[in-house]
């Protein structure tokens, strides 16, 4: 992919390299005593985060073992329509690990890379920003030390592949680290991945979030390197019994069917208190925040879904948190792919008229 903004990128890099230690090469990798420090500057990152202000996840497509396995295949007209109704970006969950060789150098299947390119190009052509997200690397979270080199090896290829691409492409290091990927390990791994990506993408925006499935209350153990071109992310699905009622992949969730969200003072306060933890962390560490996933599954009653979705979106926006709804056209979907039309209520909970 050729950069349309090469001259601008060089200028931005020159300016930023003066204020951003983390974007220079030869950054120290000696991070034995990891400790979070406020970012040296957040001007550029805040500006870039605003490009993600209103985003939607293209979920259930490229993060399935194979695109289509979960019923969703991304089409060009979806991207055009997403841009036309007012979204600013798409987050593209991608199961890279299912399309790369198991042996070093962990080559990504060229046909799969082409397909990712196609979806990214459709997004950019529609005027959207695009997040290339490393999704569902379950073996890495189950067995970090055995899979770390492969994860980095795949990132090395992604990084080279997009090195000349426009700044409207963002990288997200790993969706929802959890399980054996403890915060101590994850903080080291993410720093290594950032150093690696910076070799070819000195100014690319990189998104990363905390352990326990990107939980807001684990931000306090997230350590980001002193690189100014980072965005911190968290996911929000609380109350979980409401958002995941009847979700086939969550054991026992049928018992939660009928759980409502009425927007009582107590319900709103719980949500605002949660968000204020993320907001305060962002202020303390001088980092922009991106709510990379939130949504309520379609088995919840529709009025509750509308109320909850509206309130999460408003709470995020009033705190300057960029967001991406989970997701476009499947079980949480705001778009009905059979009828080829938006679900207007949910759409306008996100993009008010
Ligand atoms: C997972 C999806 C899931 C969603 C809500 C995402 O991070 O990748 O599979 O549907 O969270 O649970």
Short mmCIF file of C-alpha atoms and ligand atoms in Angstrom, two decimals:
data_model
loop_
_atom_site.label_atom_id
_atom_site.label_comp_id
_atom_site.label_asym_id
_atom_site.label_seq_id
_atom_site.Cartn_x
_atom_site.Cartn_y
_atom_site.Cartn_z
CA UNK A 1 0.00 0.00 0.00
CA UNK A 2 1.45 3.32 -1.01
CA UNK A 3 1.32 6.27 1.37
CA UNK A 4 -0.71 9.20 0.18
CA UNK A 5 0.67 11.19 3.05
CA UNK A 6 4.35 10.40 2.87
CA UNK A 7 5.53 14.01 3.07
CA UNK A 8 3.19 14.73 5.97
CA UNK A 9 4.29 11.59 7.76
CA UNK A 10 7.95 12.59 7.47
CA UNK A 11 7.18 16.03 8.86
CA UNK A 12 5.13 14.60 11.71
CA UNK A 13 7.82 12.09 12.50
CA UNK A 14 10.56 14.74 12.52
CA UNK A 15 8.58 16.89 14.94
CA UNK A 16 7.49 13.98 17.09
CA UNK A 17 10.87 12.35 17.32
CA UNK A 18 12.02 15.45 19.18
CA UNK A 19 9.41 14.94 21.86
CA UNK A 20 8.87 11.19 21.74
CA UNK A 21 11.75 9.13 23.06
CA UNK A 22 9.89 5.90 22.30
CA UNK A 23 9.79 6.51 18.58
CA UNK A 24 13.57 6.55 18.19
CA UNK A 25 15.34 3.36 17.29
CA UNK A 26 17.64 1.66 19.79
CA UNK A 27 15.22 2.20 22.63
CA UNK A 28 16.41 0.42 25.72
CA UNK A 29 14.79 -2.96 26.08
CA UNK A 30 16.01 -3.35 29.63
CA UNK A 31 12.71 -3.20 31.38
CA UNK A 32 13.35 -5.33 34.39
CA UNK A 33 11.61 -2.94 36.74
CA UNK A 34 8.59 -1.94 34.78
CA UNK A 35 6.80 1.06 36.16
CA UNK A 36 4.23 3.21 34.49
CA UNK A 37 5.09 6.87 33.97
CA UNK A 38 2.97 9.61 32.47
CA UNK A 39 3.51 9.90 28.72
CA UNK A 40 5.86 12.76 27.80
CA UNK A 41 3.14 14.26 25.58
CA UNK A 42 -0.37 13.36 24.55
CA UNK A 43 -1.05 16.06 21.96
CA UNK A 44 -0.60 13.92 18.87
CA UNK A 45 -2.13 10.79 20.39
CA UNK A 46 -5.23 12.67 21.51
CA UNK A 47 -5.67 14.08 18.05
CA UNK A 48 -5.30 10.66 16.47
CA UNK A 49 -7.61 9.07 19.03
CA UNK A 50 -10.33 11.47 17.92
CA UNK A 51 -10.22 9.78 14.52
CA UNK A 52 -11.64 6.74 16.31
CA UNK A 53 -14.31 8.88 17.97
CA UNK A 54 -17.23 6.84 16.64
CA UNK A 55 -16.23 3.41 15.43
CA UNK A 56 -17.74 0.01 14.89
CA UNK A 57 -16.20 -3.46 15.06
CA UNK A 58 -16.40 -5.61 11.94
CA UNK A 59 -16.81 -8.59 14.26
CA UNK A 60 -17.44 -12.27 13.48
CA UNK A 61 -15.68 -12.11 10.11
CA UNK A 62 -11.89 -12.16 9.95
CA UNK A 63 -11.46 -13.32 13.55
CA UNK A 64 -13.39 -16.54 12.87
CA UNK A 65 -11.11 -19.47 12.01
CA UNK A 66 -11.96 -18.65 8.38
CA UNK A 67 -14.00 -15.68 7.22
CA UNK A 68 -17.57 -16.89 6.74
CA UNK A 69 -17.37 -19.65 9.37
CA UNK A 70 -19.46 -17.46 11.68
CA UNK A 71 -21.78 -16.29 8.92
CA UNK A 72 -20.26 -12.88 8.33
CA UNK A 73 -18.35 -11.90 5.20
CA UNK A 74 -17.28 -8.29 4.86
CA UNK A 75 -18.52 -6.50 1.74
CA UNK A 76 -17.39 -3.21 0.24
CA UNK A 77 -20.85 -1.70 0.48
CA UNK A 78 -20.83 -2.23 4.25
CA UNK A 79 -17.83 0.07 4.57
CA UNK A 80 -19.43 2.69 2.33
CA UNK A 81 -22.60 2.53 4.37
CA UNK A 82 -20.71 2.68 7.71
CA UNK A 83 -18.99 5.86 6.55
CA UNK A 84 -22.19 7.34 5.12
CA UNK A 85 -24.09 7.14 8.41
CA UNK A 86 -21.33 8.93 10.28
CA UNK A 87 -18.89 6.44 11.76
CA UNK A 88 -15.27 7.57 11.68
CA UNK A 89 -13.45 4.23 11.89
CA UNK A 90 -13.73 0.47 11.86
CA UNK A 91 -11.94 -1.94 14.16
CA UNK A 92 -11.10 -5.09 12.23
CA UNK A 93 -10.66 -8.14 14.48
CA UNK A 94 -8.32 -10.57 12.71
CA UNK A 95 -7.29 -14.08 13.70
CA UNK A 96 -3.77 -13.83 12.29
CA UNK A 97 -2.70 -16.93 14.20
CA UNK A 98 -4.98 -19.15 12.08
CA UNK A 99 -3.26 -18.02 8.88
CA UNK A 100 0.45 -18.19 9.66
CA UNK A 101 2.85 -21.10 9.62
CA UNK A 102 3.68 -22.73 12.94
CA UNK A 103 7.42 -22.70 12.27
CA UNK A 104 9.77 -19.77 12.23
CA UNK A 105 9.52 -17.39 10.32
CA UNK A 106 5.76 -17.89 10.89
CA UNK A 107 4.88 -16.75 7.37
CA UNK A 108 1.41 -15.27 7.01
CA UNK A 109 -0.52 -16.81 4.13
CA UNK A 110 -0.28 -14.29 1.23
CA UNK A 111 -3.89 -14.84 0.18
CA UNK A 112 -5.02 -13.97 3.70
CA UNK A 113 -2.83 -10.86 3.72
CA UNK A 114 -4.45 -9.86 0.41
CA UNK A 115 -7.89 -10.24 1.91
CA UNK A 116 -6.94 -8.10 4.91
CA UNK A 117 -5.53 -5.53 2.48
CA UNK A 118 -8.76 -5.54 0.55
CA UNK A 119 -10.87 -4.85 3.64
CA UNK A 120 -8.45 -2.18 4.88
CA UNK A 121 -8.44 -0.53 1.43
CA UNK A 122 -12.25 -0.53 1.27
CA UNK A 123 -12.27 1.17 4.67
CA UNK A 124 -9.79 3.85 3.66
CA UNK A 125 -11.50 4.41 0.31
CA UNK A 126 -14.74 5.00 2.20
CA UNK A 127 -12.95 7.67 4.24
CA UNK A 128 -12.76 5.58 7.42
CA UNK A 129 -9.80 4.97 9.68
CA UNK A 130 -9.03 1.28 10.22
CA UNK A 131 -7.71 -0.60 13.23
CA UNK A 132 -5.79 -3.76 12.38
CA UNK A 133 -6.49 -5.80 15.50
CA UNK A 134 -4.72 -9.02 16.55
CA UNK A 135 -7.71 -11.05 17.76
CA UNK A 136 -8.24 -14.47 19.33
CA UNK A 137 -4.67 -15.72 19.67
CA UNK A 138 -5.93 -18.23 22.24
CA UNK A 139 -2.73 -20.29 22.26
CA UNK A 140 -0.76 -17.20 23.27
CA UNK A 141 -2.99 -16.50 26.25
CA UNK A 142 -2.97 -20.19 27.25
CA UNK A 143 0.76 -20.66 26.82
CA UNK A 144 2.53 -17.32 26.52
CA UNK A 145 6.18 -18.37 26.51
CA UNK A 146 5.64 -20.94 23.77
CA UNK A 147 3.80 -18.53 21.49
CA UNK A 148 5.44 -15.20 22.12
CA UNK A 149 8.00 -15.51 19.30
CA UNK A 150 5.29 -16.43 16.85
CA UNK A 151 3.13 -13.48 17.93
CA UNK A 152 6.12 -11.14 17.51
CA UNK A 153 7.07 -12.83 14.24
CA UNK A 154 3.62 -12.20 12.81
CA UNK A 155 3.70 -8.60 14.06
CA UNK A 156 7.04 -8.14 12.31
CA UNK A 157 5.37 -9.11 9.02
CA UNK A 158 2.32 -6.91 9.60
CA UNK A 159 4.58 -4.01 10.46
CA UNK A 160 6.70 -4.34 7.30
CA UNK A 161 3.59 -4.89 5.21
CA UNK A 162 1.99 -1.61 6.29
CA UNK A 163 5.15 0.44 6.68
CA UNK A 164 4.25 2.87 3.89
CA UNK A 165 0.53 2.88 4.56
CA UNK A 166 -1.28 6.06 5.60
CA UNK A 167 -1.60 7.08 9.22
CA UNK A 168 -5.31 6.22 9.09
CA UNK A 169 -4.29 2.62 9.80
CA UNK A 170 -3.88 1.89 13.52
CA UNK A 171 -2.41 -1.27 15.02
CA UNK A 172 -3.89 -3.04 18.08
CA UNK A 173 -1.40 -5.40 19.69
CA UNK A 174 -3.69 -8.06 21.15
CA UNK A 175 -7.38 -8.30 21.86
CA UNK A 176 -8.22 -9.02 25.48
CA UNK A 177 -5.06 -10.52 27.03
CA UNK A 178 -6.13 -12.89 29.82
CA UNK A 179 -5.53 -16.31 31.37
CA UNK A 180 -1.78 -17.09 31.63
CA UNK A 181 -0.88 -13.77 30.10
CA UNK A 182 -0.47 -12.01 33.43
CA UNK A 183 0.09 -8.28 33.65
CA UNK A 184 3.75 -8.79 34.43
CA UNK A 185 4.29 -10.85 31.28
CA UNK A 186 1.98 -8.74 29.16
CA UNK A 187 3.73 -5.48 30.06
CA UNK A 188 7.03 -6.96 28.87
CA UNK A 189 5.56 -8.48 25.74
CA UNK A 190 3.77 -5.33 24.66
CA UNK A 191 6.94 -3.28 25.11
CA UNK A 192 8.83 -5.70 22.88
CA UNK A 193 6.13 -5.60 20.24
CA UNK A 194 6.16 -1.79 20.26
CA UNK A 195 9.96 -1.72 19.85
CA UNK A 196 9.65 -4.13 16.95
CA UNK A 197 6.87 -2.19 15.22
CA UNK A 198 8.72 1.10 15.67
CA UNK A 199 11.56 -0.18 13.45
CA UNK A 200 9.35 0.17 10.38
CA UNK A 201 6.46 2.28 11.67
CA UNK A 202 8.03 5.05 13.73
CA UNK A 203 4.83 7.07 13.92
CA UNK A 204 2.08 4.47 13.56
CA UNK A 205 -0.58 4.74 16.28
CA UNK A 206 -0.56 1.60 18.44
CA UNK A 207 -3.41 0.56 20.72
CA UNK A 208 -2.97 -1.63 23.76
CA UNK A 209 -5.01 -2.47 26.82
CA UNK A 210 -4.79 -4.26 30.15
CA UNK A 211 -5.18 -7.90 31.14
CA UNK A 212 -8.34 -9.68 32.27
CA UNK A 213 -9.95 -9.14 28.88
CA UNK A 214 -9.05 -5.44 28.68
CA UNK A 215 -10.82 -4.73 31.97
CA UNK A 216 -10.97 -1.08 33.05
CA UNK A 217 -10.05 -2.06 36.61
CA UNK A 218 -6.78 -3.59 35.41
CA UNK A 219 -5.54 -0.37 33.81
CA UNK A 220 -3.71 0.33 37.07
CA UNK A 221 -1.34 -2.58 36.32
CA UNK A 222 -0.82 -1.71 32.66
CA UNK A 223 2.64 -0.33 31.92
CA UNK A 224 3.16 1.49 28.65
CA UNK A 225 6.60 2.51 27.42
CA UNK A 226 7.47 6.22 27.09
CA UNK A 227 6.22 6.40 23.52
CA UNK A 228 3.81 9.21 22.70
CA UNK A 229 2.01 7.43 19.87
CA UNK A 230 0.03 5.00 21.98
CA UNK A 231 -3.64 4.75 22.88
CA UNK A 232 -4.88 2.79 25.90
CA UNK A 233 -7.98 0.68 25.40
CA UNK A 234 -10.53 -1.07 27.56
CA UNK A 235 -13.73 -3.07 26.89
CA UNK A 236 -17.00 -2.63 28.70
CA UNK A 237 -19.77 -5.23 29.02
CA UNK A 238 -21.19 -4.55 32.48
CA UNK A 239 -23.54 -5.60 33.93
CA UNK A 240 -22.35 -8.81 32.27
CA UNK A 241 -25.57 -10.70 33.07
CA UNK A 242 -27.41 -8.04 31.12
CA UNK A 243 -25.08 -7.69 28.09
CA UNK A 244 -24.37 -11.42 27.69
CA UNK A 245 -27.74 -12.95 28.50
CA UNK A 246 -28.40 -15.94 26.26
CA UNK A 247 -24.95 -15.72 24.62
CA UNK A 248 -24.18 -19.23 23.38
CA UNK A 249 -20.44 -18.90 24.12
CA UNK A 250 -20.97 -17.97 27.78
CA UNK A 251 -21.82 -20.94 30.03
CA UNK A 252 -24.94 -20.47 32.10
CA UNK A 253 -25.99 -17.29 30.34
CA UNK A 254 -29.48 -18.62 29.53
CA UNK A 255 -30.28 -18.22 33.22
CA UNK A 256 -29.81 -14.45 32.82
CA UNK A 257 -32.45 -14.09 30.10
CA UNK A 258 -34.90 -11.36 31.01
CA UNK A 259 -32.31 -9.18 32.77
CA UNK A 260 -33.18 -5.57 31.99
CA UNK A 261 -31.33 -2.28 32.20
CA UNK A 262 -33.69 0.55 33.04
CA UNK A 263 -31.22 3.36 33.53
CA UNK A 264 -32.02 3.89 37.22
CA UNK A 265 -29.83 6.29 39.16
CA UNK A 266 -28.01 3.34 40.71
CA UNK A 267 -27.42 1.64 37.38
CA UNK A 268 -26.11 4.84 35.86
CA UNK A 269 -23.91 5.61 38.82
CA UNK A 270 -22.30 2.16 38.71
CA UNK A 271 -21.43 2.68 35.08
CA UNK A 272 -20.15 6.22 35.61
CA UNK A 273 -18.00 5.08 38.52
CA UNK A 274 -16.44 2.40 36.32
CA UNK A 275 -15.74 4.88 33.57
CA UNK A 276 -14.22 7.37 35.97
CA UNK A 277 -11.56 4.76 36.84
CA UNK A 278 -10.50 4.70 33.18
CA UNK A 279 -10.76 8.48 32.86
CA UNK A 280 -8.62 9.10 35.95
CA UNK A 281 -6.02 6.62 34.77
CA UNK A 282 -5.86 8.41 31.42
CA UNK A 283 -5.38 11.76 33.15
CA UNK A 284 -2.73 10.44 35.52
CA UNK A 285 -0.71 8.83 32.75
CA UNK A 286 -1.44 11.38 30.05
CA UNK A 287 -2.90 8.81 27.67
CA UNK A 288 -5.93 8.97 25.37
CA UNK A 289 -8.51 6.26 25.96
CA UNK A 290 -10.35 4.17 23.41
CA UNK A 291 -13.32 2.03 24.44
CA UNK A 292 -12.64 -0.68 21.85
CA UNK A 293 -15.72 -2.85 22.53
CA UNK A 294 -19.10 -2.46 24.18
CA UNK A 295 -22.48 -3.85 23.27
CA UNK A 296 -25.47 -5.82 24.51
CA UNK A 297 -26.39 -9.10 22.84
CA UNK A 298 -29.60 -9.33 20.83
CA UNK A 299 -31.27 -11.64 23.36
CA UNK A 300 -31.67 -8.69 25.74
CA UNK A 301 -34.89 -6.73 25.37
CA UNK A 302 -34.58 -4.01 22.82
CA UNK A 303 -35.54 -1.05 25.01
CA UNK A 304 -32.93 -1.99 27.59
CA UNK A 305 -30.35 -2.35 24.84
CA UNK A 306 -31.16 1.09 23.49
CA UNK A 307 -30.99 2.68 26.93
CA UNK A 308 -27.71 0.99 27.86
CA UNK A 309 -26.05 1.63 24.50
CA UNK A 310 -27.07 5.29 24.54
CA UNK A 311 -25.84 5.76 28.09
CA UNK A 312 -22.48 4.06 27.53
CA UNK A 313 -21.93 6.11 24.40
CA UNK A 314 -22.88 9.37 26.13
CA UNK A 315 -20.72 8.61 29.16
CA UNK A 316 -17.75 7.85 26.92
CA UNK A 317 -18.22 10.94 24.81
CA UNK A 318 -18.63 13.27 27.75
CA UNK A 319 -15.21 12.06 28.95
CA UNK A 320 -13.60 12.39 25.53
CA UNK A 321 -13.26 8.63 25.20
CA UNK A 322 -13.30 7.40 21.60
CA UNK A 323 -15.34 4.22 21.14
CA UNK A 324 -16.09 1.22 18.90
CA UNK A 325 -19.40 -0.59 19.22
CA UNK A 326 -19.33 -4.41 19.24
CA UNK A 327 -20.41 -5.11 16.46
CA UNK A 328 -21.68 -4.41 12.96
CA UNK A 329 -23.71 -7.31 11.54
CA UNK A 330 -23.90 -10.38 13.80
CA UNK A 331 -25.36 -11.15 17.23
CA UNK A 332 -24.93 -7.64 18.67
CA UNK A 333 -25.41 -6.17 15.23
CA UNK A 334 -26.57 -2.70 14.34
CA UNK A 335 -27.01 -3.75 10.74
CA UNK A 336 -29.43 -6.40 9.50
CA UNK A 337 -27.54 -8.21 6.74
CA UNK A 338 -30.55 -10.22 5.63
CA UNK A 339 -32.65 -7.13 5.02
CA UNK A 340 -29.64 -5.02 4.07
CA UNK A 341 -30.68 -2.24 6.39
CA UNK A 342 -29.61 -0.51 9.58
CA UNK A 343 -31.38 -1.23 12.83
CA UNK A 344 -32.32 2.39 13.24
CA UNK A 345 -32.87 2.41 16.99
CA UNK A 346 -29.44 1.05 17.80
CA UNK A 347 -27.81 3.06 15.07
CA UNK A 348 -29.18 6.28 16.51
CA UNK A 349 -28.26 5.27 20.03
CA UNK A 350 -24.72 5.46 18.65
CA UNK A 351 -24.99 8.19 16.04
CA UNK A 352 -27.76 10.51 17.24
CA UNK A 353 -29.95 12.16 14.62
C1 LIG B 1 -15.00 -11.50 21.30
C2 LIG B 1 -16.28 -11.94 20.68
C3 LIG B 1 -17.43 -11.76 21.62
C4 LIG B 1 -17.43 -10.37 22.19
C5 LIG B 1 -18.49 -10.23 23.21
C6 LIG B 1 -15.15 -10.11 21.74
O1 LIG B 1 -13.93 -9.65 22.18
O2 LIG B 1 -13.97 -11.58 20.36
O3 LIG B 1 -16.17 -13.28 20.27
O4 LIG B 1 -18.62 -11.95 20.93
O5 LIG B 1 -16.18 -10.03 22.72
O6 LIG B 1 -18.40 -11.26 24.14
#
